Coordinates of C-alpha atoms in Angstrom, one line a residue:
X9 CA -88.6 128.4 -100.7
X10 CA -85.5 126.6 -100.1
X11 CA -82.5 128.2 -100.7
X12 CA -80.7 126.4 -103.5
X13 CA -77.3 127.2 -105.2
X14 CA -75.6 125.5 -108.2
X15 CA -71.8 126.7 -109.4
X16 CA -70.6 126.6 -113.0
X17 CA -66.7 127.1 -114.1
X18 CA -66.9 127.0 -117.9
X19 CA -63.1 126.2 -119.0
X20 CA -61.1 129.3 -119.2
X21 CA -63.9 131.5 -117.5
X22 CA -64.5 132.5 -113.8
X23 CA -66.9 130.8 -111.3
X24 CA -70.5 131.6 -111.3
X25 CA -72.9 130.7 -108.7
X26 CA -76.8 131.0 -108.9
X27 CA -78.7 130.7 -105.6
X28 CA -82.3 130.8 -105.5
X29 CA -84.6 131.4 -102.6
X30 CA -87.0 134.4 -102.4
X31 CA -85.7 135.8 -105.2
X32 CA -82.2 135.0 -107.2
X33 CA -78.8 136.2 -106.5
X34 CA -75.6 135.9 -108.6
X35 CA -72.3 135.9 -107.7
X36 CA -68.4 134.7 -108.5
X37 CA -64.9 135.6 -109.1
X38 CA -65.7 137.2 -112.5
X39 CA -64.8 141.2 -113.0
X40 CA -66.6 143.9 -114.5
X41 CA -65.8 148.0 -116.0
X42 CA -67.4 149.8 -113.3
X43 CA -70.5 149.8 -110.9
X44 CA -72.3 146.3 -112.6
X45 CA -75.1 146.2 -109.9
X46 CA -77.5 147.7 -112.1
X47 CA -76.5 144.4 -115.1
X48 CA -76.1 141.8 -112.2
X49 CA -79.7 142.7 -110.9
X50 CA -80.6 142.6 -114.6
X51 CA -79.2 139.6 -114.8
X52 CA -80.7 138.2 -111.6
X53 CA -84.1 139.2 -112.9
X54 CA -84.2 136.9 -115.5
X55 CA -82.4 133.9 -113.6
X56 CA -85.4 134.2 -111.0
X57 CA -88.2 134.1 -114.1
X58 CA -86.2 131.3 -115.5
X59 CA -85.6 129.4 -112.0
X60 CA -89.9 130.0 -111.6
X61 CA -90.4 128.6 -115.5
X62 CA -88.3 125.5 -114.8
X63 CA -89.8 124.6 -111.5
X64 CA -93.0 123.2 -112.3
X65 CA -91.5 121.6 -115.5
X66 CA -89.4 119.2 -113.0
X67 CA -92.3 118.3 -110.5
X68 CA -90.9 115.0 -108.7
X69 CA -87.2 115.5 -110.9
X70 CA -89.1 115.2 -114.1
X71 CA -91.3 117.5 -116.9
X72 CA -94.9 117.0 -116.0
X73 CA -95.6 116.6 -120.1
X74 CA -93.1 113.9 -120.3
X75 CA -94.4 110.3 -121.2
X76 CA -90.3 109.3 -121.3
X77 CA -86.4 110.3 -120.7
X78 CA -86.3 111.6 -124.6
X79 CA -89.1 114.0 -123.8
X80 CA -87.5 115.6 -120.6
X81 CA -84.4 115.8 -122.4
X82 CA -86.0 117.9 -124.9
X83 CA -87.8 120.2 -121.9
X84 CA -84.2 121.0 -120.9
X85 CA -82.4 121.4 -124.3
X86 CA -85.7 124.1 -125.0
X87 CA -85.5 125.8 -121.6
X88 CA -81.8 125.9 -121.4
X89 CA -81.6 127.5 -125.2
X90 CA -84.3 129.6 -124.4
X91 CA -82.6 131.0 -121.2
X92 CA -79.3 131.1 -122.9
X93 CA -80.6 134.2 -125.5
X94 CA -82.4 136.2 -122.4
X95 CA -79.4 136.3 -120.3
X96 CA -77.4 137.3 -123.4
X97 CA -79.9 140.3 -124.4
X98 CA -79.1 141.1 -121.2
X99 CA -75.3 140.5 -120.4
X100 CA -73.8 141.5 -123.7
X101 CA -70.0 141.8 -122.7
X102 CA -70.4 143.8 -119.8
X103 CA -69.4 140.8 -117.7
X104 CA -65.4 139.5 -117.9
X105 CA -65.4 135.7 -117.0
X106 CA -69.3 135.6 -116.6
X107 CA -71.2 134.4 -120.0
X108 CA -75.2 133.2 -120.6
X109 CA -74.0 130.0 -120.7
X110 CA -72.3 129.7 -117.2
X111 CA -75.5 131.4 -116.0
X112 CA -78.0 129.5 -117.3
X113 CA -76.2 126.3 -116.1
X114 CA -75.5 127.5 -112.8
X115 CA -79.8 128.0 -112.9
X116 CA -80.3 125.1 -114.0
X117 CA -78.1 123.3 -111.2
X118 CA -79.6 125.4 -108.9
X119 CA -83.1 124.7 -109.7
X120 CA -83.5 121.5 -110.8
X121 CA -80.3 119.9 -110.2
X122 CA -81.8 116.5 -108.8
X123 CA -83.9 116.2 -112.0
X124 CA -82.4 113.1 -113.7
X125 CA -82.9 115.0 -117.0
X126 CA -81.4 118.3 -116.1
X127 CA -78.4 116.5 -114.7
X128 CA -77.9 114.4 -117.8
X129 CA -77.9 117.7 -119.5
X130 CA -75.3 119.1 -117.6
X131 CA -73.1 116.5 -118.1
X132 CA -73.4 115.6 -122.0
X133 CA -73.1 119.6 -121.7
X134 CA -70.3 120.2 -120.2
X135 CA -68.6 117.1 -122.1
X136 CA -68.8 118.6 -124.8
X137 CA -67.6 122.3 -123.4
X138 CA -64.7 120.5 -121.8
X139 CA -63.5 119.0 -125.2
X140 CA -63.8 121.8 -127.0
X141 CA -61.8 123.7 -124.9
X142 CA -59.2 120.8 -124.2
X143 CA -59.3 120.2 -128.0
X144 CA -58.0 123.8 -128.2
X145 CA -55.2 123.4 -125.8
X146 CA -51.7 122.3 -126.0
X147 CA -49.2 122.3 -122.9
X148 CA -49.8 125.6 -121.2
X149 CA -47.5 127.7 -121.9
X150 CA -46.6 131.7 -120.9
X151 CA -49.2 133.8 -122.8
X152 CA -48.1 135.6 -125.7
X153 CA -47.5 139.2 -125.5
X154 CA -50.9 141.4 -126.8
X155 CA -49.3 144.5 -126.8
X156 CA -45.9 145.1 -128.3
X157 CA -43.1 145.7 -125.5
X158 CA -42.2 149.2 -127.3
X159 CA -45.8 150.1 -127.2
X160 CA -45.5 149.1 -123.1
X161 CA -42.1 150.8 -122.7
X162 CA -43.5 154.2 -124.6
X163 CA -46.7 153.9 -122.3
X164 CA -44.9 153.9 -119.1
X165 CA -42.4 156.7 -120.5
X166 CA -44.8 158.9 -120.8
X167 CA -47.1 157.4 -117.4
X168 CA -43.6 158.7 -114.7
X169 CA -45.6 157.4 -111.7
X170 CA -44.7 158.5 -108.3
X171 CA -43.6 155.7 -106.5
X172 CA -44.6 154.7 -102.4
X173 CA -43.3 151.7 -100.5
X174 CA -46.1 152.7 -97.7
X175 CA -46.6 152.8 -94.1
X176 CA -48.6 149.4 -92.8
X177 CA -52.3 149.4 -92.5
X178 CA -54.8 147.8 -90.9
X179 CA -57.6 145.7 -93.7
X180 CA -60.4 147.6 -93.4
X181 CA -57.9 151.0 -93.9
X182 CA -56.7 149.5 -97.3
X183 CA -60.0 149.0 -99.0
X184 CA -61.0 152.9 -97.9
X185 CA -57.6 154.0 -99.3
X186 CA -58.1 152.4 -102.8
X187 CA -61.2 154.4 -103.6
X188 CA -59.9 157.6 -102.1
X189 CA -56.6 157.8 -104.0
X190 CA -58.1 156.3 -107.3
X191 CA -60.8 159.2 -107.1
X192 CA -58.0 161.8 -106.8
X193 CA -56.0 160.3 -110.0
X194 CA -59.4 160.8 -111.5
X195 CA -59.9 164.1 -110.7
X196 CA -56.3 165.2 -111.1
X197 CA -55.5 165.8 -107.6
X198 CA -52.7 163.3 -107.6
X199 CA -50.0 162.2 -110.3
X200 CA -50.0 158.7 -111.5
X201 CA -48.9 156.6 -108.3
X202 CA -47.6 153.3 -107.6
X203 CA -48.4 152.2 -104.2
X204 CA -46.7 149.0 -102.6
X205 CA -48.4 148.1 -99.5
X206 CA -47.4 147.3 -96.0
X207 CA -50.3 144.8 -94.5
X208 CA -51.0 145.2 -90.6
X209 CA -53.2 142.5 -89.9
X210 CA -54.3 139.3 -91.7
X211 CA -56.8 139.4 -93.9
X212 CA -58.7 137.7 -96.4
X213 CA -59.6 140.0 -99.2
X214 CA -63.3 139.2 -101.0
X215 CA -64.1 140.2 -104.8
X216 CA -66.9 142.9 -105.4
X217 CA -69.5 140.2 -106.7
X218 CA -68.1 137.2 -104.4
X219 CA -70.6 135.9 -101.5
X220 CA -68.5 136.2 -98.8
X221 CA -70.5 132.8 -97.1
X222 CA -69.6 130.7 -99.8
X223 CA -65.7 131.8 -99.9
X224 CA -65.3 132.1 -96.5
X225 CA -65.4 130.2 -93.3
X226 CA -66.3 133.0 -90.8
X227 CA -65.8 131.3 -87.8
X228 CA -62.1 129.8 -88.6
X229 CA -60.9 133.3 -89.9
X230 CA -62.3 135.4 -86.4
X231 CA -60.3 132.7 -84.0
X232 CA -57.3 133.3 -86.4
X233 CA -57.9 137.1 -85.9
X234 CA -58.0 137.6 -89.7
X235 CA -60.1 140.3 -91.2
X236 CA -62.8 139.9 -93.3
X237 CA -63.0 143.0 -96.1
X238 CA -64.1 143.8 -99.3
X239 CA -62.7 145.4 -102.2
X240 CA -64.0 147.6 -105.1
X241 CA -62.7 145.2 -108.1
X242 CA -63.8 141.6 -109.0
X243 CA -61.8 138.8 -108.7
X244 CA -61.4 136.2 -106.2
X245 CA -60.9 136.1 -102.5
X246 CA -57.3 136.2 -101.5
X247 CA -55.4 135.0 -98.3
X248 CA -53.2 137.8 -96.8
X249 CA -50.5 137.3 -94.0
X250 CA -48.9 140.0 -93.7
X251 CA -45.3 138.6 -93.6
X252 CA -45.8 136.5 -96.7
X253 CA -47.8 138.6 -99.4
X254 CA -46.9 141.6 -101.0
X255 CA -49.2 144.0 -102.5
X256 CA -49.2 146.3 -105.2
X257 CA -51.8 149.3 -106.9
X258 CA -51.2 151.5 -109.9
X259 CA -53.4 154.6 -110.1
X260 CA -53.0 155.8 -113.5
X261 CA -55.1 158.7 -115.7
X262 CA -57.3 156.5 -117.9
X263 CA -55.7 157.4 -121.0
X264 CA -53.0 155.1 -119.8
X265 CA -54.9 152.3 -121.4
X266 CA -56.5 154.2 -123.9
X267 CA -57.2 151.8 -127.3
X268 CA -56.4 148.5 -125.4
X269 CA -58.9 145.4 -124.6
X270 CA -58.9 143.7 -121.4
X271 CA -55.9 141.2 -122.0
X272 CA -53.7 143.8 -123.1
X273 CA -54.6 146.8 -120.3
X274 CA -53.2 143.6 -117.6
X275 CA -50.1 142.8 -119.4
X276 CA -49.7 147.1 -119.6
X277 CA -49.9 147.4 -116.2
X278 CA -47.9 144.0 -114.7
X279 CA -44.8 144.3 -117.0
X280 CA -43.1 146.2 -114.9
X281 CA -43.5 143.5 -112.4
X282 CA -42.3 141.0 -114.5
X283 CA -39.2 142.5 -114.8
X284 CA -38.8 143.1 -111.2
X285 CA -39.4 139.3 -110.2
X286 CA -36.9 138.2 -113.1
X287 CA -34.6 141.0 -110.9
X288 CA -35.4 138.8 -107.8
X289 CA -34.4 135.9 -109.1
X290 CA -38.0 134.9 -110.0
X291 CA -39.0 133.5 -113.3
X292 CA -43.1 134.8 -114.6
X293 CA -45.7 135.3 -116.7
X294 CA -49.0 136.4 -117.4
X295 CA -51.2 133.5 -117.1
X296 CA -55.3 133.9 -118.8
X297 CA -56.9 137.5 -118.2
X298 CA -55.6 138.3 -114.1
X299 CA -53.5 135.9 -113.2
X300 CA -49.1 136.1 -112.8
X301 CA -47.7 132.5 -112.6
X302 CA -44.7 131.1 -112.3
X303 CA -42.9 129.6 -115.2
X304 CA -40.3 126.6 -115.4
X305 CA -38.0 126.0 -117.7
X306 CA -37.3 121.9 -119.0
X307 CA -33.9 120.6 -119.9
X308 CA -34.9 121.1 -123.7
X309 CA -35.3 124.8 -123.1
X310 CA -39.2 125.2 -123.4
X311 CA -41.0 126.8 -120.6
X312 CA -44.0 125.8 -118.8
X313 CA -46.3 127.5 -116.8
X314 CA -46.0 126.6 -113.2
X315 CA -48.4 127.7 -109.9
X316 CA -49.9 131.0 -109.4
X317 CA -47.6 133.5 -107.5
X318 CA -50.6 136.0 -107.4
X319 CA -53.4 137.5 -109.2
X320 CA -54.5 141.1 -110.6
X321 CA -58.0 143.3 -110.4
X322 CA -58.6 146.2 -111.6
X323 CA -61.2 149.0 -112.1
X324 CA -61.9 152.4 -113.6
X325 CA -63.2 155.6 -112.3
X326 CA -64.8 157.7 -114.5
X327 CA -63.6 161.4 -114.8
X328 CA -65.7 164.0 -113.7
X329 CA -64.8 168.5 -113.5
X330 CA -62.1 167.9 -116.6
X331 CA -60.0 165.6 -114.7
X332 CA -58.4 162.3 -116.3
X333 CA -60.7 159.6 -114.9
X334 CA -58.3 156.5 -113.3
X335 CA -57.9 153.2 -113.9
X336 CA -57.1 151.6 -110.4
X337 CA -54.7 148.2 -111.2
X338 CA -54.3 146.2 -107.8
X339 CA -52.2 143.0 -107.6
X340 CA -51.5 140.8 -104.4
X341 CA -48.5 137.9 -104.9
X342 CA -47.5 135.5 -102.3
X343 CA -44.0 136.1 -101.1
X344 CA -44.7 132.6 -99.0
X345 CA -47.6 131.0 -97.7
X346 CA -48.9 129.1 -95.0
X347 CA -50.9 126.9 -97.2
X348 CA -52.8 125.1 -94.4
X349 CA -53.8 128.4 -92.8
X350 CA -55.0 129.4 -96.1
X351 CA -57.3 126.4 -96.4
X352 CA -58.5 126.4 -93.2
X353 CA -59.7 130.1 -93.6
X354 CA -60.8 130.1 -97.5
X355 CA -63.7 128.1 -98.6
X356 CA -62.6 126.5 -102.3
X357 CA -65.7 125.2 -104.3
X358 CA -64.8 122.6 -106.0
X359 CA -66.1 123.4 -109.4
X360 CA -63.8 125.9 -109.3
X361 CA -61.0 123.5 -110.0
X362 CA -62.7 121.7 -113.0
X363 CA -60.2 122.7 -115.1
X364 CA -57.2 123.1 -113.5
X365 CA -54.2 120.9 -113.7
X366 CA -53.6 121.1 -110.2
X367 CA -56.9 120.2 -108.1
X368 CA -56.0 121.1 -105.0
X369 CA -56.2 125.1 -104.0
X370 CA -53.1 124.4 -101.8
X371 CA -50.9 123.5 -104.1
X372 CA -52.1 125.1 -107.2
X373 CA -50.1 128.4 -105.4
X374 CA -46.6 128.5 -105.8
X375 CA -44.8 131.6 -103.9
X376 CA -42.1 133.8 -104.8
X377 CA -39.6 131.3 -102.5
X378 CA -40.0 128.4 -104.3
X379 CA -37.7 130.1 -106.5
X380 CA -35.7 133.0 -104.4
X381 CA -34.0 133.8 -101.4
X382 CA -34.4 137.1 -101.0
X383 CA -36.3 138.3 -98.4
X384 CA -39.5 140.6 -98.4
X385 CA -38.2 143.8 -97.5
X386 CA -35.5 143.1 -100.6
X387 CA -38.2 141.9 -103.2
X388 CA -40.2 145.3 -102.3
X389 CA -37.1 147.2 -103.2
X390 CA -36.4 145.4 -106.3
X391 CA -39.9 146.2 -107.2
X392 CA -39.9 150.0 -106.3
X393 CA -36.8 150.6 -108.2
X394 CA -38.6 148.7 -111.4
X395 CA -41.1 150.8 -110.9
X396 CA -39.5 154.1 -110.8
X397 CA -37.0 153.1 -113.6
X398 CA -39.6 151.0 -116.0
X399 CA -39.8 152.8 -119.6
X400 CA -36.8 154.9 -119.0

């Protein structure tokens, strides 16, 4: 079998890709609580039963049984439903980004995407998605606060993390370190740590669930020298030069975030940050579940979210012999940026734009200079002493 792919960004989620060939095989920039192999291959299960049902439905792009354009219409609307409810037996919320109906219309691009009827669908589909979700938006502006800033404060009182402006390292030494120290945290072999990282090679870093063929163009990142790793978190890839990105992790006991949802555990753990860009000179925010953007301020006083100064992953290891468990926080921010290295190196599907007011992956990233003078080594300062002091 041919390999086919199809990519889905519902508004507001995270890319999803379905590829089909022997089997089925999903991937994207979405995140997950732990090791989600064990739902993903669930997952891709299904996709691969549904990609097999759909297949002879569409011989020659349309449904065997159907006499006319209303009938194949109706073969879709049926499978698609039907597809919808197994993937979502399955998925439940165990996914963050990722939902049955991003799945099932990444399958059905995948496997049927010349079909005039399953492309029709799509697009009265998505329509009607886009809308919605359009209909529900006004001009984006900072998110709101989840968590009270007393309740942050109180939190990070009582966290007192030891904080490290570290030694530089190559790629492949970072993504060993992050397990390592996070395990320790979780076993209580190490206090609560904040570690800022020193980058000794370029890199670009891959999400746990990403296909690292899709994001990346191989060839064009091993003449640049840049390293190729994976990390333990979700998320998407990210660009690293080691002059011009800074890099942050928390390692912190679980109960840290104890009683918090998803949105809220991110702003816990990044407003500290916050306060150290405003320090800098640099005005922030959160921006949807992962993301820290910049924010610009009109003549009239109201603020606007700008581009994306960097983005935030995070996951949690589970405590074992009586220690605390660890939720592991990473964040990496662009201090500059070489934007036509970055686009020479990272493979941007274009889907993943959809909904973005910016299209272009270039410009959609706005660094930390745009808006300071400072240089690195000072913004890494600023940030250790907000970290040390944050809460106090």
């Amino acid at each position: 079998m041919t390999e086919r792919s199809g990519s889905v960004k519902v508004p507001g989620g995270k890319l999803v890709r379905v590829t089909l060939a022997a089997g089925a095989r999903l991937d994207g920039d979405f995140f997950a609580d732990g090791d989600a192999r064990a739902i993903i291959g669930a997952i891709e299960s299904v996709i691969a039963d549904a990609a097999h049902e759909l297949d002879p439905t569409f011989a020659d792009c349309a449904p065997a049984d159907a006499v006319d354009a209303d009938a194949a219409a109706r073969a879709v609307q049926t499978w698609y439903r039907r597809t919808v409810r197994r993937i979502d037996d399955v998925l439940g919320d165990r996914l963050i980004g990722a939902n049955a109906d991003a799945i099932a219309l990444a399958t059905l691009h995948a496997a049927a995407g010349g079909s005039p009827a399953a492309r029709a669908f799509e697009e009265r589909h998505m329509a009607r998605v886009r809308r919605s979700w359009q209909a529900a938006q006004h001009r984006p502006t900072p998110s709101p606060l989840r968590i009270t800033d007393a309740e942050i404060r109180a939190r990070w009182a009582a966290l007192r993390p030891h904080v490290v402006v570290d030694r530089p390292r190559m790629p492949e030494e970072q993504m060993a370190l992050e397990p390592r120290w996070a395990r320790q945290v979780a076993d209580g072999g190490r206090e609560p740590t904040v570690r800022i990282w020193q980058w000794a090679a370029p890199a670009v870093v891959c999400g746990r669930y990403q296909s690292i063929e899709d994001e990346v163009n191989v060839a064009e990142a091993r003449a640049r020298g840049v390293h190729i790793v994976r990390r333990g978190t979700g998320g998407g890839a990210m660009f690293i030069e080691p002059a011009d990105t800074i890099t942050y992790s928390l390692y912190a006991p679980l109960g840290f975030a104890d009683g918090l949802d998803a949105v809220q555990t991110y702003q816990l753990c990044d407003a500290w940050l916050l306060e150290a860009l405003a320090a800098c000179g640099v005005r922030a925010c959160y921006a949807g579940l992962n993301d820290i953007a910049a924010v610009h301020v009109d003549a009239d006083g109201s603020a606007h979210v700008g581009g994306k100064i960097g983005g935030a992953a995070q996951m949690r290891v589970p405590a074992r012999g009586g220690g605390p468990g660890c939720l592991l926080h990473h964040v990496t921010l662009a201090y500059a940026i070489d934007a036509a290295a970055m686009g020479d190196v990272l493979i941007v599907d274009p889907e993943k734009m959809s909904d973005k007011a910016v299209k272009s992956a270039r410009r959609r990233v706005e660094p930390m200079t745009a808006q300071t003078t400072m240089t690195r080594d000072a913004v890494v300062a600023t940030m250790a002493r907000a970290a040390t002091s944050f809460g106090s």
